Amino acid sequence: MEDYHDQQNWLNKGEEDEMEIFGYRKCTGYCIVTWVLYLLTLGILRLVFHWYPHWQLYFTHQRCALSQSEKVLIVDTYEKLFKSYFIKTVNTISIPEFGIQENNNSEYPVKTTKFIRIYLCDGTSKEVTELKVINVKKLMYVWKEGSDLAQLQHFRFEYHFIESGPLYFRQRIILECLLPGSRIQMIAHTFSTA
């Protein structure tokens, strides 16, 4: 078993909004012990965890690699004076979650694409079947396949909206790529055509 306590991963390394990030996954044994402590303290421990949610993460989750994490702890240190802790759930966006409906009319069959095309800030595009993302401070951070989030410091996306059109069962995710000094609109989409 690897020791992840010495690993340092960063979001926006070298920038003004640099943050340290740690990966965690739920541990059943830790959760059982925590629930027993909730009962023994008559809920006072749960109240403390409400004020300090990162303590609850320490009590119920086990540290792991970012690529295997279910939740992430983000530590934002402001001018080495003040620390803010953010706990974010790792979300997976995949084609089945978009809910593309099948057309039962054999006269006009619905063809669907089996991938999501995303355009990254470096000018490349990638076709993926699912994305692992977290939202931090109104920005969406995306994992590249087979790599950790820490390697994506230049791939920041801002989530705009999801649009669903009933005519062609078309659904789009509009992502806005934030580049220094400019804003370029990026589109990840799935289409169904009649």
Coordinates of N, CA and C in Angstrom, one line a residue:
M1 N 0.8 -1.2 0.0 CA 0.0 0.0 0.0 C 0.9 1.3 0.0
E2 N 0.6 2.1 -0.9 CA 1.4 3.3 -1.0 C 1.1 4.3 0.1
D3 N 2.1 5.2 0.4 CA 1.8 6.2 1.4 C 1.6 7.5 0.6
Y4 N 0.4 8.1 0.7 CA 0.1 9.3 0.0 C 0.3 10.6 0.8
H5 N 0.8 10.4 2.1 CA 0.9 11.5 3.0 C 2.0 12.5 2.6
D6 N 3.0 12.0 1.9 CA 4.1 12.8 1.5 C 3.9 13.5 0.1
Q7 N 2.9 13.1 -0.6 CA 2.6 13.6 -2.0 C 2.1 15.1 -1.9
Q8 N 2.6 15.9 -2.7 CA 2.0 17.3 -2.8 C 1.5 17.5 -4.2
N9 N 0.2 17.8 -4.3 CA -0.4 18.1 -5.6 C -1.0 19.5 -5.5
W10 N -0.9 20.2 -6.6 CA -1.3 21.6 -6.6 C -2.3 21.9 -7.7
L11 N -3.2 22.8 -7.5 CA -4.0 23.5 -8.5 C -3.4 24.8 -8.7
N12 N -3.3 25.2 -10.0 CA -2.8 26.5 -10.4 C -1.4 26.8 -9.8
K13 N -0.5 25.9 -9.9 CA 0.8 26.0 -9.3 C 1.5 27.3 -9.9
G14 N 2.0 28.1 -9.0 CA 2.8 29.3 -9.4 C 1.9 30.5 -9.6
E15 N 0.6 30.3 -9.6 CA -0.3 31.5 -9.8 C -0.8 32.1 -8.5
E16 N -1.5 33.2 -8.6 CA -2.0 33.9 -7.4 C -2.9 33.0 -6.6
D17 N -3.8 32.2 -7.3 CA -4.8 31.4 -6.6 C -4.3 29.9 -6.4
E18 N -3.0 29.7 -6.1 CA -2.5 28.4 -5.9 C -3.1 27.7 -4.7
M19 N -3.5 26.4 -4.9 CA -4.1 25.7 -3.9 C -3.5 24.3 -3.8
E20 N -3.4 23.7 -2.6 CA -3.0 22.4 -2.4 C -4.2 21.4 -2.5
I21 N -4.0 20.3 -3.1 CA -5.2 19.3 -3.2 C -4.8 17.9 -2.8
F22 N -5.7 17.3 -2.1 CA -5.5 15.9 -1.6 C -6.7 15.1 -1.9
G23 N -6.4 13.8 -2.3 CA -7.5 12.9 -2.6 C -7.9 12.0 -1.5
Y24 N -9.2 11.7 -1.3 CA -9.7 10.8 -0.3 C -10.8 9.9 -0.8
R25 N -10.9 8.7 -0.3 CA -12.0 7.8 -0.6 C -12.6 7.3 0.7
K26 N -13.9 7.0 0.6 CA -14.6 6.6 1.8 C -14.1 5.3 2.4
C27 N -13.9 5.2 3.7 CA -13.5 3.9 4.4 C -14.6 3.5 5.3
T28 N -15.1 2.3 5.1 CA -16.3 1.8 5.8 C -15.9 1.7 7.3
G29 N -14.7 1.2 7.6 CA -14.3 1.1 9.0 C -14.3 2.4 9.8
Y30 N -13.7 3.4 9.1 CA -13.7 4.8 9.7 C -15.1 5.3 9.9
C31 N -16.0 5.1 9.0 CA -17.4 5.5 9.1 C -18.1 4.9 10.2
I32 N -17.9 3.6 10.4 CA -18.5 2.9 11.6 C -18.1 3.5 12.9
V33 N -16.8 3.7 13.0 CA -16.2 4.2 14.3 C -16.7 5.6 14.5
T34 N -16.8 6.4 13.4 CA -17.4 7.8 13.5 C -18.8 7.8 14.0
W35 N -19.6 6.9 13.4 CA -21.0 6.8 13.9 C -21.2 6.4 15.3
V36 N -20.3 5.5 15.8 CA -20.3 5.1 17.2 C -20.0 6.3 18.0
L37 N -19.0 7.1 17.6 CA -18.6 8.3 18.4 C -19.7 9.3 18.4
Y38 N -20.5 9.4 17.3 CA -21.6 10.3 17.2 C -22.6 9.9 18.3
L39 N -22.9 8.6 18.4 CA -23.9 8.1 19.4 C -23.3 8.3 20.9
L40 N -22.1 8.1 21.1 CA -21.5 8.2 22.4 C -21.4 9.6 22.9
T41 N -21.2 10.6 22.0 CA -21.2 12.0 22.3 C -22.5 12.7 22.2
L42 N -23.6 11.9 21.9 CA -24.9 12.4 21.8 C -25.0 13.5 20.7
G43 N -24.2 13.4 19.7 CA -24.3 14.3 18.5 C -23.4 15.5 18.6
I44 N -22.7 15.7 19.7 CA -21.9 16.8 19.8 C -20.7 16.8 18.8
L45 N -20.2 15.6 18.6 CA -19.1 15.4 17.6 C -19.6 15.8 16.2
R46 N -20.8 15.5 15.9 CA -21.4 15.9 14.6 C -21.5 17.4 14.5
L47 N -21.8 18.0 15.6 CA -21.9 19.5 15.6 C -20.5 20.1 15.4
V48 N -19.5 19.5 16.0 CA -18.1 20.0 15.7 C -17.7 19.8 14.3
F49 N -18.1 18.6 13.7 CA -17.8 18.4 12.3 C -18.6 19.3 11.4
H50 N -19.7 19.9 11.8 CA -20.4 20.9 11.0 C -19.6 22.1 10.9
W51 N -18.9 22.5 12.0 CA -18.1 23.7 12.0 C -16.7 23.5 11.3
Y52 N -16.2 22.3 11.4 CA -14.9 21.9 10.8 C -15.1 20.7 9.9
P53 N -15.7 20.9 8.7 CA -16.0 19.7 7.8 C -14.7 18.9 7.4
H54 N -13.6 19.6 7.3 CA -12.4 18.8 7.0 C -12.0 17.8 8.0
W55 N -12.4 18.0 9.3 CA -12.2 17.0 10.3 C -13.0 15.8 10.1
Q56 N -14.3 16.0 9.6 CA -15.2 14.9 9.3 C -14.6 14.1 8.1
L57 N -14.0 14.8 7.2 CA -13.3 14.1 6.1 C -12.2 13.2 6.6
Y58 N -11.4 13.7 7.5 CA -10.3 12.9 8.1 C -10.8 11.7 8.9
F59 N -12.0 11.8 9.5 CA -12.5 10.7 10.3 C -13.2 9.7 9.5
T60 N -13.8 10.0 8.3 CA -14.6 9.1 7.5 C -13.9 8.6 6.2
H61 N -12.8 9.2 5.8 CA -12.2 8.9 4.5 C -10.7 8.6 4.7
Q62 N -10.2 7.9 3.8 CA -8.8 7.5 3.8 C -8.1 8.2 2.6
R63 N -6.9 8.6 2.9 CA -6.1 9.3 1.8 C -5.8 8.4 0.7
C64 N -5.8 8.9 -0.5 CA -5.5 8.0 -1.7 C -5.0 8.9 -2.8
A65 N -4.7 8.3 -3.9 CA -4.2 9.1 -5.1 C -5.4 9.9 -5.7
L66 N -5.1 11.0 -6.3 CA -6.1 11.8 -6.9 C -6.9 11.1 -7.9
S67 N -6.3 10.2 -8.7 CA -7.0 9.5 -9.7 C -8.0 8.5 -9.2
Q68 N -7.9 8.1 -7.9 CA -8.8 7.1 -7.3 C -9.8 7.8 -6.3
S69 N -9.7 9.1 -6.2 CA -10.4 9.8 -5.1 C -11.9 9.9 -5.4
E70 N -12.7 9.9 -4.3 CA -14.1 10.2 -4.4 C -14.4 11.6 -3.9
K71 N -13.6 12.1 -3.0 CA -13.7 13.5 -2.6 C -12.3 14.1 -2.6
V72 N -12.2 15.4 -2.7 CA -10.9 16.0 -2.6 C -10.9 17.1 -1.5
L73 N -9.8 17.3 -0.8 CA -9.7 18.4 0.1 C -8.7 19.4 -0.5
I74 N -9.2 20.6 -0.6 CA -8.4 21.7 -1.2 C -8.1 22.7 -0.1
V75 N -6.8 23.0 0.0 CA -6.3 23.9 1.1 C -5.8 25.1 0.4
D76 N -6.5 26.2 0.6 CA -6.2 27.5 0.0 C -5.5 28.4 1.1
T77 N -4.2 28.7 1.0 CA -3.5 29.5 2.0 C -3.4 30.9 1.4
Y78 N -3.9 31.8 2.1 CA -3.9 33.2 1.7 C -2.7 33.9 2.3
E79 N -1.8 34.3 1.5 CA -0.5 35.0 2.0 C 0.1 34.4 3.2
K80 N 0.1 33.1 3.3 CA 0.7 32.3 4.4 C 0.1 32.7 5.8
L81 N -1.0 33.4 5.8 CA -1.6 33.8 7.1 C -2.9 33.1 7.4
F82 N -3.7 32.8 6.4 CA -5.0 32.2 6.6 C -5.3 31.1 5.7
K83 N -5.8 30.0 6.3 CA -6.1 28.8 5.5 C -7.6 28.6 5.4
S84 N -8.0 28.3 4.2 CA -9.4 27.9 3.9 C -9.4 26.5 3.4
Y85 N -10.4 25.7 3.9 CA -10.5 24.3 3.5 C -11.8 24.1 2.7
F86 N -11.7 23.5 1.5 CA -12.8 23.2 0.7 C -12.9 21.7 0.5
I87 N -14.0 21.1 0.7 CA -14.2 19.6 0.4 C -15.1 19.5 -0.8
K88 N -14.7 18.9 -1.9 CA -15.4 18.8 -3.1 C -15.6 17.3 -3.5
T89 N -16.7 17.0 -4.0 CA -17.0 15.6 -4.5 C -16.5 15.6 -5.9
V90 N -15.9 14.5 -6.3 CA -15.5 14.2 -7.7 C -16.7 13.7 -8.4
N91 N -17.1 14.4 -9.4 CA -18.2 14.1 -10.3 C -17.8 13.5 -11.6
T92 N -18.6 12.5 -12.1 CA -18.3 11.9 -13.4 C -19.4 12.3 -14.3
I93 N -19.1 12.9 -15.4 CA -20.1 13.2 -16.5 C -19.9 12.2 -17.6
S94 N -20.9 11.5 -17.9 CA -20.8 10.5 -19.0 C -22.1 10.6 -19.9
I95 N -22.0 10.0 -21.0 CA -23.1 10.1 -22.0 C -24.4 9.5 -21.5
P96 N -24.4 8.4 -20.8 CA -25.7 7.9 -20.3 C -26.4 8.9 -19.3
E97 N -25.6 9.6 -18.6 CA -26.2 10.6 -17.6 C -26.9 11.7 -18.3
F98 N -26.5 12.0 -19.6 CA -27.2 13.0 -20.3 C -28.7 12.7 -20.6
G99 N -29.0 11.4 -20.6 CA -30.4 10.9 -20.8 C -30.8 11.1 -22.2
I100 N -30.0 10.7 -23.2 CA -30.5 10.8 -24.6 C -31.6 9.8 -24.8
Q101 N -32.7 10.2 -25.3 CA -33.8 9.3 -25.5 C -33.8 8.6 -26.8
E102 N -34.2 7.4 -26.8 CA -34.3 6.6 -28.0 C -35.6 6.9 -28.8
N103 N -35.5 6.9 -30.1 CA -36.7 7.1 -30.9 C -37.3 5.8 -31.3
N104 N -38.5 5.5 -30.9 CA -39.2 4.2 -31.2 C -39.8 4.2 -32.6
N105 N -39.8 5.2 -33.3 CA -40.3 5.3 -34.6 C -39.2 4.7 -35.6
S106 N -39.4 3.5 -36.2 CA -38.4 2.9 -37.0 C -38.2 3.7 -38.4
E107 N -39.2 4.5 -38.7 CA -39.1 5.3 -39.9 C -38.0 6.4 -39.8
Y108 N -37.8 6.9 -38.6 CA -36.8 8.0 -38.4 C -35.9 7.5 -37.2
P109 N -35.0 6.6 -37.4 CA -34.2 6.2 -36.3 C -33.3 7.3 -35.8
V110 N -33.0 7.3 -34.5 CA -32.1 8.3 -33.9 C -30.7 7.7 -33.8
K111 N -29.7 8.4 -34.4 CA -28.3 8.0 -34.3 C -27.7 8.9 -33.2
T112 N -26.9 8.3 -32.4 CA -26.3 9.0 -31.3 C -24.8 8.8 -31.4
T113 N -24.0 9.8 -31.0 CA -22.6 9.6 -30.9 C -22.3 9.0 -29.6
K114 N -21.2 8.3 -29.5 CA -20.8 7.6 -28.3 C -19.6 8.2 -27.6
F115 N -19.5 9.5 -27.8 CA -18.4 10.2 -27.1 C -18.8 11.6 -26.8
I116 N -18.0 12.3 -26.0 CA -18.1 13.7 -25.7 C -16.8 14.3 -26.3
R117 N -16.9 15.3 -27.1 CA -15.7 16.0 -27.6 C -15.5 17.2 -26.8
I118 N -14.3 17.3 -26.2 CA -14.0 18.5 -25.4 C -12.8 19.2 -26.1
Y119 N -12.8 20.5 -26.0 CA -11.7 21.3 -26.6 C -10.9 21.9 -25.4
L120 N -9.6 21.6 -25.3 CA -8.8 22.1 -24.2 C -8.1 23.4 -24.5
C121 N -7.6 24.0 -23.4 CA -7.0 25.3 -23.6 C -5.8 25.3 -24.5
D122 N -5.1 24.2 -24.6 CA -3.9 24.2 -25.4 C -4.2 24.0 -26.9
G123 N -5.5 24.0 -27.3 CA -5.8 23.9 -28.6 C -6.2 22.5 -29.1
T124 N -6.0 21.5 -28.3 CA -6.3 20.2 -28.7 C -7.7 19.8 -28.4
S125 N -8.2 18.8 -29.1 CA -9.5 18.3 -28.7 C -9.4 16.9 -28.4
K126 N -10.3 16.4 -27.6 CA -10.3 15.0 -27.2 C -11.7 14.4 -27.1
E127 N -11.8 13.2 -27.6 CA -13.1 12.5 -27.5 C -13.1 11.5 -26.4
V128 N -13.9 11.7 -25.4 CA -14.0 10.8 -24.2 C -15.4 10.3 -24.0
T129 N -15.5 9.2 -23.3 CA -16.8 8.7 -23.0 C -17.3 9.2 -21.7
E130 N -16.4 9.6 -20.8 CA -16.8 10.2 -19.5 C -15.7 11.2 -19.1
L131 N -16.1 12.1 -18.2 CA -15.1 13.1 -17.7 C -15.2 13.1 -16.2
K132 N -14.1 13.1 -15.5 CA -14.1 13.3 -14.0 C -13.8 14.8 -13.8
V133 N -14.7 15.4 -13.0 CA -14.5 16.9 -12.8 C -14.8 17.2 -11.3
I134 N -14.3 18.4 -10.9 CA -14.6 19.0 -9.7 C -14.9 20.5 -9.9
N135 N -15.7 21.1 -9.1 CA -16.0 22.5 -9.2 C -15.4 23.2 -8.0
V136 N -14.5 24.1 -8.3 CA -13.8 24.8 -7.2 C -13.9 26.3 -7.5
K137 N -14.4 27.1 -6.7 CA -14.5 28.6 -6.9 C -15.1 28.9 -8.2
K138 N -16.2 28.3 -8.6 CA -16.9 28.6 -9.9 C -16.1 28.1 -11.1
L139 N -15.0 27.4 -10.9 CA -14.3 26.8 -12.1 C -14.4 25.3 -12.1
M140 N -14.4 24.7 -13.3 CA -14.5 23.3 -13.4 C -13.1 22.8 -13.8
Y141 N -12.6 21.9 -13.0 CA -11.3 21.3 -13.3 C -11.6 19.9 -13.8
V142 N -10.9 19.5 -14.9 CA -11.1 18.3 -15.6 C -9.9 17.4 -15.5
W143 N -10.1 16.1 -15.2 CA -9.0 15.1 -15.3 C -8.8 14.8 -16.8
K144 N -7.6 14.6 -17.2 CA -7.3 14.0 -18.5 C -7.2 12.5 -18.2
E145 N -7.6 11.7 -19.2 CA -7.6 10.2 -19.0 C -6.2 9.7 -18.6
G146 N -6.2 8.9 -17.6 CA -5.0 8.3 -17.1 C -4.0 9.2 -16.4
S147 N -4.5 10.4 -16.0 CA -3.6 11.3 -15.3 C -4.3 11.9 -14.1
D148 N -3.5 12.5 -13.2 CA -4.1 13.2 -12.0 C -4.5 14.6 -12.3
L149 N -5.3 15.1 -11.5 CA -5.8 16.5 -11.6 C -4.7 17.5 -11.5
A150 N -3.6 17.2 -10.8 CA -2.5 18.1 -10.6 C -1.8 18.4 -11.9
Q151 N -1.9 17.6 -12.9 CA -1.3 17.8 -14.1 C -2.1 18.7 -15.1
L152 N -3.3 19.1 -14.6 CA -4.2 19.9 -15.4 C -4.3 21.3 -15.0
Q153 N -3.2 21.9 -14.5 CA -3.2 23.2 -14.0 C -3.5 24.3 -15.1
H154 N -3.3 23.9 -16.4 CA -3.6 24.9 -17.4 C -5.0 24.6 -18.1
F155 N -5.7 23.7 -17.6 CA -7.0 23.3 -18.2 C -8.2 23.6 -17.3
R156 N -8.4 24.9 -17.1 CA -9.5 25.4 -16.3 C -10.7 25.7 -17.1
F157 N -11.9 25.2 -16.7 CA -13.1 25.4 -17.4 C -14.1 26.0 -16.4
E158 N -14.9 26.9 -17.0 CA -16.0 27.5 -16.2 C -17.3 26.9 -16.8
Y159 N -18.1 26.4 -15.9 CA -19.3 25.7 -16.3 C -20.4 26.7 -16.6
H160 N -21.0 26.7 -17.7 CA -22.1 27.7 -18.1 C -23.5 27.1 -17.9
F161 N -23.9 26.2 -18.7 CA -25.2 25.7 -18.6 C -25.3 24.4 -19.4
I162 N -26.4 23.7 -19.1 CA -26.7 22.5 -20.0 C -28.0 22.8 -20.7
E163 N -28.0 22.6 -22.0 CA -29.2 23.0 -22.8 C -29.7 21.7 -23.4
S164 N -31.0 21.5 -23.3 CA -31.6 20.3 -23.8 C -32.7 20.6 -24.8
G165 N -32.6 20.3 -26.1 CA -33.6 20.6 -27.1 C -34.3 19.4 -27.4
P166 N -35.7 19.4 -27.3 CA -36.5 18.2 -27.6 C -36.6 17.8 -29.0
L167 N -36.3 18.7 -30.0 CA -36.5 18.4 -31.4 C -35.5 17.3 -31.9
Y168 N -34.3 17.5 -31.6 CA -33.3 16.5 -32.1 C -32.6 15.8 -30.9
F169 N -33.2 15.9 -29.7 CA -32.6 15.3 -28.5 C -31.2 15.7 -28.4
R170 N -30.9 16.9 -28.6 CA -29.5 17.4 -28.6 C -29.3 18.0 -27.2
Q171 N -28.1 17.7 -26.7 CA -27.7 18.2 -25.4 C -26.3 18.7 -25.5
R172 N -26.1 19.9 -24.9 CA -24.8 20.5 -25.0 C -24.3 21.0 -23.6
I173 N -23.0 20.9 -23.4 CA -22.4 21.5 -22.2 C -21.5 22.6 -22.7
I174 N -21.8 23.8 -22.3 CA -21.0 24.9 -22.7 C -19.9 25.1 -21.6
L175 N -18.7 25.0 -22.0 CA -17.6 25.3 -21.1 C -16.8 26.5 -21.6
E176 N -16.4 27.3 -20.7 CA -15.7 28.5 -21.2 C -14.3 28.3 -20.7
C177 N -13.3 28.3 -21.6 CA -11.9 28.1 -21.2 C -11.3 29.5 -20.8
L178 N -10.7 29.5 -19.7 CA -10.2 30.8 -19.2 C -8.7 30.8 -19.6
L179 N -8.3 31.6 -20.5 CA -6.9 31.8 -20.8 C -6.4 33.2 -20.4
P180 N -5.2 33.4 -20.1 CA -4.7 34.7 -19.6 C -5.0 35.8 -20.7
G181 N -5.8 36.7 -20.3 CA -6.1 37.9 -21.2 C -7.2 37.6 -22.2
S182 N -7.8 36.4 -22.3 CA -8.8 36.2 -23.3 C -9.8 35.2 -22.8
R183 N -11.0 35.2 -23.4 CA -12.0 34.2 -23.0 C -12.4 33.5 -24.3
I184 N -12.3 32.2 -24.4 CA -12.6 31.5 -25.6 C -13.7 30.5 -25.2
Q185 N -14.8 30.4 -25.9 CA -15.9 29.5 -25.6 C -15.6 28.1 -26.1
M186 N -15.7 27.2 -25.2 CA -15.5 25.8 -25.6 C -16.8 25.0 -25.5
I187 N -17.0 24.0 -26.4 CA -18.2 23.3 -26.4 C -17.9 21.8 -26.3
A188 N -18.5 21.1 -25.3 CA -18.5 19.7 -25.3 C -19.9 19.3 -25.7
H189 N -20.1 18.4 -26.6 CA -21.5 18.1 -27.1 C -21.7 16.7 -27.4
T190 N -23.0 16.3 -27.3 CA -23.5 15.0 -27.9 C -24.7 15.3 -28.7
F191 N -24.8 14.7 -29.9 CA -25.9 15.0 -30.8 C -26.7 13.7 -31.1
S192 N -27.9 13.8 -31.3 CA -28.8 12.8 -31.8 C -29.5 13.4 -33.0
T193 N -29.3 12.8 -34.2 CA -29.9 13.3 -35.4 C -31.0 12.4 -35.9
A194 N -32.1 13.0 -36.4 CA -33.2 12.3 -36.9 C -33.0 12.0 -38.4

